[in-house]
XYZ file of C-alpha atoms in Angstrom:
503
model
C 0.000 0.000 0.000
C 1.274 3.627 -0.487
C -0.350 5.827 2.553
C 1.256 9.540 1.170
C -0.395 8.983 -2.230
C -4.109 8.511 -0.477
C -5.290 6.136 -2.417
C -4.393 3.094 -0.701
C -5.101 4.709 3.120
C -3.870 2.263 6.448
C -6.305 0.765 7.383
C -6.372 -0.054 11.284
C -7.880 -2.929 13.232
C -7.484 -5.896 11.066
C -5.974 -8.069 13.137
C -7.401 -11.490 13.014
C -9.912 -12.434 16.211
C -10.955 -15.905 14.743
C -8.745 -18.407 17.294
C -7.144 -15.361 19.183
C -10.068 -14.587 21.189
C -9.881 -10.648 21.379
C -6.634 -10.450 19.618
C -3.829 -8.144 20.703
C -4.737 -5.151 23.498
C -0.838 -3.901 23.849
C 0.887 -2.236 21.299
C 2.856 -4.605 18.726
C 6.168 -5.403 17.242
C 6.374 -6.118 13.418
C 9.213 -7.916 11.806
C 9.392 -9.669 8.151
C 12.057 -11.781 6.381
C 12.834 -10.822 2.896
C 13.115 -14.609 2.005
C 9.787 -15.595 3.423
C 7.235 -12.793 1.385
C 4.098 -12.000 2.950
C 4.468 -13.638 6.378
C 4.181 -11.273 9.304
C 5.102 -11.820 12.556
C 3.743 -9.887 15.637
C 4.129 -9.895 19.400
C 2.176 -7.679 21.828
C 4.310 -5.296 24.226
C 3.542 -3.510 27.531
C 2.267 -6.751 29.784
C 4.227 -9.421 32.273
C 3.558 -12.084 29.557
C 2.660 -11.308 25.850
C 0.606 -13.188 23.612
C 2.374 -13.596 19.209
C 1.197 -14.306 16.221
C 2.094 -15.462 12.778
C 0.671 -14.164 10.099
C 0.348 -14.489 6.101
C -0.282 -11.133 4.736
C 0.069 -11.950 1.281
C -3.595 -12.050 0.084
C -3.991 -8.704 1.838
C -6.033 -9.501 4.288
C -4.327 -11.193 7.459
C -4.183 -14.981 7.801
C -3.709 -16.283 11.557
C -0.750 -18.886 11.018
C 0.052 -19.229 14.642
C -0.943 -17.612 18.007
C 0.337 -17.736 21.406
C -1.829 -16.488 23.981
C 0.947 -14.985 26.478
C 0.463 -17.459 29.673
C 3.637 -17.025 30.766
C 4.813 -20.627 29.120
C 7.168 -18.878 26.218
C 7.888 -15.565 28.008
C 7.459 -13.040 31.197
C 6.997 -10.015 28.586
C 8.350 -9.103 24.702
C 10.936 -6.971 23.665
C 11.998 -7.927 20.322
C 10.562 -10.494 17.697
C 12.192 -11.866 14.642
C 11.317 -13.961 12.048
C 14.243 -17.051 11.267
C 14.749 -17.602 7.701
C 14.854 -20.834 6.412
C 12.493 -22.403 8.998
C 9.128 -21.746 10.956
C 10.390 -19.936 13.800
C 10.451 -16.672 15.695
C 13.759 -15.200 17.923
C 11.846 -13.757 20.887
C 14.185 -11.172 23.040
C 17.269 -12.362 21.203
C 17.211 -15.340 23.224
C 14.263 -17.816 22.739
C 13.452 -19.515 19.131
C 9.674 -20.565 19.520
C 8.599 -23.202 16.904
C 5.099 -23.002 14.884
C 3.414 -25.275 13.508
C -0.551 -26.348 13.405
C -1.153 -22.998 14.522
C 0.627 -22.620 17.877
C 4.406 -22.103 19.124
C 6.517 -24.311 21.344
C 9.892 -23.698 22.267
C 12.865 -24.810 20.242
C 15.563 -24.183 22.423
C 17.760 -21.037 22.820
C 20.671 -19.111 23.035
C 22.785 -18.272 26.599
C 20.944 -14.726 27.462
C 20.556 -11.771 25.173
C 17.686 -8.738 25.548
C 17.394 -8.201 21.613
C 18.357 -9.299 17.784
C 18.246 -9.259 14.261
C 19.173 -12.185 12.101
C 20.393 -12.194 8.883
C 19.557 -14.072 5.004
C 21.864 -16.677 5.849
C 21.005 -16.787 9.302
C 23.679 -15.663 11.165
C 22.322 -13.951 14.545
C 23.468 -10.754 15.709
C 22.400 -10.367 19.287
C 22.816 -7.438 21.862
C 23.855 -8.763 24.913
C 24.062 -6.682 28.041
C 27.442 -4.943 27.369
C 28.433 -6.578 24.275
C 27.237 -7.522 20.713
C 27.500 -11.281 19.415
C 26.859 -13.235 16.531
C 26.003 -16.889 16.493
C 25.113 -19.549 13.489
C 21.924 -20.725 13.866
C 21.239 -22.894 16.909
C 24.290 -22.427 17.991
C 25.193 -22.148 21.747
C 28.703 -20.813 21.763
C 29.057 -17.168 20.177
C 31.083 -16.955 16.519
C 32.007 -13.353 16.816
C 32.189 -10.994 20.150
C 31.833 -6.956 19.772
C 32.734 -5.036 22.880
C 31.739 -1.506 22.425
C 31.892 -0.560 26.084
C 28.541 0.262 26.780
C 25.504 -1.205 28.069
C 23.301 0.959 25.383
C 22.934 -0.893 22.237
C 19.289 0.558 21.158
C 19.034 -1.292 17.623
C 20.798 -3.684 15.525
C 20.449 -4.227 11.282
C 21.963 -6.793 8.894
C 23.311 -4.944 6.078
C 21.596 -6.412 2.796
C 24.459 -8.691 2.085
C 25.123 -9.933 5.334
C 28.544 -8.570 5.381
C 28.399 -6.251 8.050
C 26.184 -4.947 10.887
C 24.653 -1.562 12.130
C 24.032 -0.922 15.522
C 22.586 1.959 17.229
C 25.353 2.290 20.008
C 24.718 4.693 23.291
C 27.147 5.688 25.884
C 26.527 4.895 29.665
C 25.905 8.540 30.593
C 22.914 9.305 31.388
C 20.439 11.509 28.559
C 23.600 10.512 26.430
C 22.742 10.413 22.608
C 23.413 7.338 20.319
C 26.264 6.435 17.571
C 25.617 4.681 14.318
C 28.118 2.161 14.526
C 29.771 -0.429 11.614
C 30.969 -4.062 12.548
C 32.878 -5.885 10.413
C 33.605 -8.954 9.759
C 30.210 -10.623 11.451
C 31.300 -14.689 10.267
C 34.492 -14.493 11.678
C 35.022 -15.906 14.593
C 37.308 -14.110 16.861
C 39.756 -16.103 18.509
C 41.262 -15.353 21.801
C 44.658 -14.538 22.478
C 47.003 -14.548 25.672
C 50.558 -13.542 26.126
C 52.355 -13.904 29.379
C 55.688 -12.626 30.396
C 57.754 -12.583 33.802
C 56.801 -8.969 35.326
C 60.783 -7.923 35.807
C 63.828 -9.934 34.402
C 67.503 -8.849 33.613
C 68.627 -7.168 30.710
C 71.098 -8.968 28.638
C 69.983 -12.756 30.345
C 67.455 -15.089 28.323
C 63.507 -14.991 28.950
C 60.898 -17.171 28.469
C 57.308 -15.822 27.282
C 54.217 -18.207 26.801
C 50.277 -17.653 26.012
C 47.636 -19.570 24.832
C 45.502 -19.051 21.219
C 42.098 -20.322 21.429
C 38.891 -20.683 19.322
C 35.409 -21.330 19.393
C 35.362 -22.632 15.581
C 38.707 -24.676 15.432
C 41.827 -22.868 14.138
C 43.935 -24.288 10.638
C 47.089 -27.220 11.461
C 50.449 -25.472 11.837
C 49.442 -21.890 13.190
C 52.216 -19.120 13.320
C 52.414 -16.210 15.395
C 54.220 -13.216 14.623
C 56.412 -11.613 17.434
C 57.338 -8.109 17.911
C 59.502 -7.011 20.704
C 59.508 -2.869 21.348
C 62.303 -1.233 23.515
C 64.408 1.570 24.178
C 66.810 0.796 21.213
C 63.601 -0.146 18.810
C 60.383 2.076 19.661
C 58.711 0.973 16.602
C 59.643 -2.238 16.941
C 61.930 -5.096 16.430
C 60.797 -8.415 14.104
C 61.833 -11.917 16.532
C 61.114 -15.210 14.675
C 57.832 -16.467 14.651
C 56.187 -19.237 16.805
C 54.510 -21.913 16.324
C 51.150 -22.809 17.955
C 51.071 -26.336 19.327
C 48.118 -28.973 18.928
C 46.549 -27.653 22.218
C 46.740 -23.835 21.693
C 49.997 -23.291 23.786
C 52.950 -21.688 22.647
C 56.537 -20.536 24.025
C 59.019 -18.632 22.873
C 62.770 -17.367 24.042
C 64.359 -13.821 24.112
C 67.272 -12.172 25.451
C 66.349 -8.321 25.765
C 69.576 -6.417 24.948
C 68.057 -2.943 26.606
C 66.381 -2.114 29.522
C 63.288 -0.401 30.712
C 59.796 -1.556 29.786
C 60.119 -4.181 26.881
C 56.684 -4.830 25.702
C 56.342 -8.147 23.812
C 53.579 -7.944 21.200
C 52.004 -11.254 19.569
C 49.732 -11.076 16.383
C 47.830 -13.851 14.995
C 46.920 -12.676 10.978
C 43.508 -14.916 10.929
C 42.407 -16.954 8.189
C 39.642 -17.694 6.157
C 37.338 -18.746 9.514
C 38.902 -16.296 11.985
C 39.780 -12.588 12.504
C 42.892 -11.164 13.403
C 43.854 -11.118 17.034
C 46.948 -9.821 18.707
C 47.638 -9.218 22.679
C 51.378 -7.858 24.379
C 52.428 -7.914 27.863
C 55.120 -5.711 29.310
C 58.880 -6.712 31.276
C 60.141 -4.457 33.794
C 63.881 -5.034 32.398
C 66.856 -3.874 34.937
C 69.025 -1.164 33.953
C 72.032 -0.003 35.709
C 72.157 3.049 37.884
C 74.327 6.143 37.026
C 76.037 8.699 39.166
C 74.756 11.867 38.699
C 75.390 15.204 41.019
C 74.684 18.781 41.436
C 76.728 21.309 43.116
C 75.935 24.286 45.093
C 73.462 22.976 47.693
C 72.686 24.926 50.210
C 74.526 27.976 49.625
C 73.864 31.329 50.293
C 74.322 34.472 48.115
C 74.144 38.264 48.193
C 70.858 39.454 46.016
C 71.274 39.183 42.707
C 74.531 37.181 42.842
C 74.912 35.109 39.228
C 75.581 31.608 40.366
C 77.066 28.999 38.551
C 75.876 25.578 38.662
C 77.258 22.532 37.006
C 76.107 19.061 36.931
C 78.598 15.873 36.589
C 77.253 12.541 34.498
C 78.672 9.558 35.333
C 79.166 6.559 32.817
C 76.194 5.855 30.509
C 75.008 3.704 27.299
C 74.249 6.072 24.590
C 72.211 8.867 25.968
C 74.403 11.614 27.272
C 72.141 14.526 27.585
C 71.223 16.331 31.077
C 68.286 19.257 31.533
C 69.328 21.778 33.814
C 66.441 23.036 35.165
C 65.369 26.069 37.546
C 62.284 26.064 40.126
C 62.310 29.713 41.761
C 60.289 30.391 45.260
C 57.350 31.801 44.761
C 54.239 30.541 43.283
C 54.201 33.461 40.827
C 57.426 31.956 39.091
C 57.011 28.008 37.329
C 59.787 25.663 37.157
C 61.451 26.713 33.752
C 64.124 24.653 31.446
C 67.393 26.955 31.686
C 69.276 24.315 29.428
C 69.514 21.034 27.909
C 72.298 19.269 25.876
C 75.522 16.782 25.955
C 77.402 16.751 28.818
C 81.005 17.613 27.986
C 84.351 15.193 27.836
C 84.417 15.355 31.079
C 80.672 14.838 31.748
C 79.805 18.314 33.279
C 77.273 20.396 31.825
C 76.527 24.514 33.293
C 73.909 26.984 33.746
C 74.478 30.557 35.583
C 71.088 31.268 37.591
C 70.323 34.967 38.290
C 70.001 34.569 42.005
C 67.219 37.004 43.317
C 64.975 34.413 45.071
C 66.061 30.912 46.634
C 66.056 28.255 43.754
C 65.801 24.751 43.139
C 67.963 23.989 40.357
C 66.990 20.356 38.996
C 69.707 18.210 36.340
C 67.728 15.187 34.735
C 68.922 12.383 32.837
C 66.018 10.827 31.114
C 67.919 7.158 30.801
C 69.060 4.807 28.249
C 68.805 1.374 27.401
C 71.046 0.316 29.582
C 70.861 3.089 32.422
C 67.724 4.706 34.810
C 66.938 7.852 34.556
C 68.140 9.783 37.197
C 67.371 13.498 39.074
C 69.454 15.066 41.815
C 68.180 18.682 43.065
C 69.950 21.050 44.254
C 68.531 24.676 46.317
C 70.555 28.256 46.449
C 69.371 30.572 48.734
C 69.373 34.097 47.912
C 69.471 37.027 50.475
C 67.323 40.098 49.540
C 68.983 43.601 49.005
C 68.207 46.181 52.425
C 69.244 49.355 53.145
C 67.913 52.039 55.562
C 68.368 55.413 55.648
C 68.590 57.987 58.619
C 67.126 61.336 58.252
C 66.215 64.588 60.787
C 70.059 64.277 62.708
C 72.115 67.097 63.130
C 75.510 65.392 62.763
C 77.074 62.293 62.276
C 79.929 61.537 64.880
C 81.781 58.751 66.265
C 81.829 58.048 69.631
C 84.378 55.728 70.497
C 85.385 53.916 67.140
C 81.575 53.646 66.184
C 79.841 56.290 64.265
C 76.224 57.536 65.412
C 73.730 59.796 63.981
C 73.263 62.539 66.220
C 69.574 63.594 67.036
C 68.593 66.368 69.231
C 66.518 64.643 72.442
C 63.394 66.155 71.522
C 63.419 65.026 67.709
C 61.932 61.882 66.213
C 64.349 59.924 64.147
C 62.766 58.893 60.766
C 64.434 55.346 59.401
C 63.451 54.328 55.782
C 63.883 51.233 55.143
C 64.276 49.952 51.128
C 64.448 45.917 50.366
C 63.645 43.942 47.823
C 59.977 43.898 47.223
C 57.490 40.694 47.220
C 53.281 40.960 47.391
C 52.573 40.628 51.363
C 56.525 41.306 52.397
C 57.274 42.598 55.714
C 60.493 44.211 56.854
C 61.575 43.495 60.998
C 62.561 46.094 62.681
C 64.861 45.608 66.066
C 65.206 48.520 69.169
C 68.005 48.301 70.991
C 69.050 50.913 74.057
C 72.755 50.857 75.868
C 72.828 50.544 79.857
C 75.568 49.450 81.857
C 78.203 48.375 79.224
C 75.356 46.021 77.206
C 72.299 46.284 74.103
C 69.238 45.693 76.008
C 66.257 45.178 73.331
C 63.483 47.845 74.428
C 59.623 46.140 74.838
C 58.096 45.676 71.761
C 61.020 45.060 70.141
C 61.147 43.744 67.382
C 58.614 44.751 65.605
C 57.225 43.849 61.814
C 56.337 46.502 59.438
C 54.859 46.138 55.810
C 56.506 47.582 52.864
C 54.701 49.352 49.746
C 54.853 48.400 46.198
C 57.961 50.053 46.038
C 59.624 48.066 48.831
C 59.839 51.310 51.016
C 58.584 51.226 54.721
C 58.837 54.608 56.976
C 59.014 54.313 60.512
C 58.859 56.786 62.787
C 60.796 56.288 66.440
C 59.667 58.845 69.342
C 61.738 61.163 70.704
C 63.318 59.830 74.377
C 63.065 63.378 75.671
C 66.372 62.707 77.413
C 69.829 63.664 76.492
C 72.694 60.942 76.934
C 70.689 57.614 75.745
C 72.462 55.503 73.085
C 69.979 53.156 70.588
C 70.407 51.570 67.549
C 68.227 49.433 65.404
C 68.261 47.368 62.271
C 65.693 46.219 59.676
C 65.683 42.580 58.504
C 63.797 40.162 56.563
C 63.342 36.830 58.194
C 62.517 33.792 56.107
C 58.637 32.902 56.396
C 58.294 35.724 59.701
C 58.429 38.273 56.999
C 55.170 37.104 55.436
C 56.754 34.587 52.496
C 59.662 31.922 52.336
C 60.783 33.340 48.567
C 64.634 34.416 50.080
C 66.598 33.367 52.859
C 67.045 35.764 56.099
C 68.907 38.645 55.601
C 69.773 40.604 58.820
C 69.931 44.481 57.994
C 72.904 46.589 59.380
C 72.746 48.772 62.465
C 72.205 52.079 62.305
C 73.455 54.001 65.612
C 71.544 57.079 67.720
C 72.738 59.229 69.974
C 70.340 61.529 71.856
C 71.916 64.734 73.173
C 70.498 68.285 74.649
């Protein structure tokens, strides 16, 4: 019939009551064969247990060939229907063939689980399930071919009209996730399985033995050979080893003495045949490589602001690979770790960077390893003072008294001490107050005291005038590692600055 011309409208409710009783109340599933013209089958959706039917539409008016009334003796509830070519049976869920004949079904047997289907000319099954898509020859109880498409949504599944591939409707896991039109290949070939197993560490240089298993649910050809590919350090893409042959019970062995170390990954390839796709698995050998000798100098050190440092690291004997990064991690979360340097190491296995020392550093060396030697990383941290100076102002003279000079201040003036150091967000500058008594320093209370310095790493203090001739202070700014609101340089202690108070 052709519904969009209107002449040949759909015409509802023909569904055959004769031997059905009331017919179908749920909504129905439809599904034809192309090599069985004009038989229809249909099963009823929606209930715990639903009643099918068979039916020959080729006169144009429905024939009841066989009914099932839904009492829970062929199913608890339809999801899919499918005709079988070749024979007089329905798939039900993927799972369940039900036989007709004399106008009712009985079941023929069926395959281990599956939630839906489609079945092709030849009839070859394609099945969804759970996670995975199978195909099986008919009647068959052991699957032919195994899809893994890592999800647990397969809405729909279609033969393609020569059998030669499928289309399925594959979802993703996520939830309100959309679908992906998916091709598989290669339905009627059986995929074999495939096993490699190597010792999880071994010596480089000393023989190893590596074994696995090939297996197949349709049998495999006489005199099977495996290809063997063995990728190191000294061949990334790969090195060609001889190939193995796969004895009468699917086991296989092999020998190999790695000549580098590191991770050796050992891959195995069966090419397939005429019955059997192509299969291949690796496994991995932690292989031992020596240990080098590699240093850093310079740790722990400190130096004046701004000081260029020289650091040098020595290499000790290696394989091939003779390159070291030099690498600098200032302080301060404002500054990332930054390659200063990489190359060869010299003749005599150093290699140098000068680092600009304004903030303490971690200078890193790295050797990334060879075939026959670890990678190795040594570290090692310069501390850097910051640059202070402070400034007297509002004295009358400057005079020594004994061998020590002091800034004279009348006793009713207030000394002003600016302080400059090198600036960092959040940086404070400490401040100590010291008076003389009695031959000694005594530090005054509230001594020492913190004081924050402004974006141009300037902070102004004012100290009060003592009101009394003859006292002798002095005081000193510093900036103390972490007290000083950050850790970026080391402590740096100020010099002090000397008062004298007089009439």
């Amino acid at each position: 019939m052709d519904p969009a011309s209107g002449t040949d409208p759909v015409s509802l409710g023909q569904f055959p009551t004769e031997g059905t009783s009331v017919g179908i109340w749920g909504q129905a599933l439809l599904d034809t064969d192309p090599t069985q013209p004009g038989i229809l089958a249909v099963a009823e959706t929606g209930l715990s247990t639903d009643s099918m039917a068979v039916l020959d539409v080729s006169s144009g008016k429905p024939a009841l060939i066989a009914w099932h009334n839904g009492d829970y003796s062929l199913n608890d509830g339809i999801g899919d229907i499918d005709l079988v070519p070749g024979g007089k049976q329905v798939l039900v869920n993927g799972r369940d063939r039900d036989a007709y004949a004399d106008g009712a079904f009985k079941a023929a047997g069926s395959y281990p689980g599956g939630q839906s289907a489609d079945i092709a000319s030849n009839g070859l099954v394609a099945q969804v399930n759970g996670g995975k898509i199978l195909t099986y020859r008919p009647d068959a109880t052991v699957p032919l071919r195994t899809y893994d498409e890592g999800t647990s949504r397969t809405a729909d599944l279609a033969w393609a009209p020569d059998d030669s591939r499928i289309f399925a409707l594959v979802g993703t896991d996520a939830q309100n996730a959309g679908y992906t039109l998916k091709v598989l290949t290669g339905p009627a070939l059986n995929n074999p399985t495939l096993t490699v197993n190597a010792p999880a560490s071994a010596t480089r240089a000393k023989q190893l033995t590596v074994t696995g298993r090939l297996t197949a649910t349709v049998p495999l050809p006489a005199g099977v050979k495996l290809q063997v590919t063995r990728v190191d350090l000294d061949s990334p893409s790969g090195k060609a080893l001889p190939a193995v042959a796969v004895r009468t019970d699917g086991t296989y062995s092999f020998s190999d003495t790695p000549p580098a170390g590191g991770t050796v990954t050992y891959k195995v390839t069966y090419a397939g045949d005429a019955a059997h796709s192509a299969v291949t698995a690796t496994d991995k050998v932690d292989v031992s490589r020596a240990s080098t000798t590699l240093s850093l100098n310079n740790n722990g050190k400190v130096y004046s602001y701004g000081a260029d440092v020289r650091f040098t690291a020595h290499l000790g004997t290696t394989y091939r690979n003779r390159t070291v990064e030099l690498w600098a991690n200032p302080y301060g979360g404002d500054r990332p770790n930054k390659l200063l340097k990489s190359g060869n190491v010299d003749s005599h296995g150093n290699i140098s960077v000068t680092v600009d020392m304004t903030r303490d550093t971690d200078v890193t060396a790295v050797f990334k390893g060879d075939a026959r030697y670890k990678p190795k990383t040594v570290r090692s941290t310069g501390y850097a003072k910051v640059k202070t100076s402070t400034a007297v102002t509002r004295y009358y003279k400057k005079a020594k008294i004994g061998s020590t000079t002091y800034y004279w201040f009348h006793k009713n003036t207030d000394p002003l001490l600016t302080t400059t150091m090198t600036y960092y967000p959040g940086r404070e500058q400490r401040m100590d107050l010291q008076v003389y008594y009695d031959g000694k320093w005594y530090t005054v209370d509230g001594s020492p005291e913190y004081f924050k310095l402004g974006s141009n790493g300037k902070s102004a203090v004012t100290l009060g005038a003592p009101g009394t001739a003859g006292i002798k202070a002095r005081t000193r700014s510093s900036y103390i590692n972490n007290s000083s609101g950050d850790n970026v340089n080391t402590t740096t202690y100020g010099s002090w600055k000397y008062l004298y108070f007089s009439n």
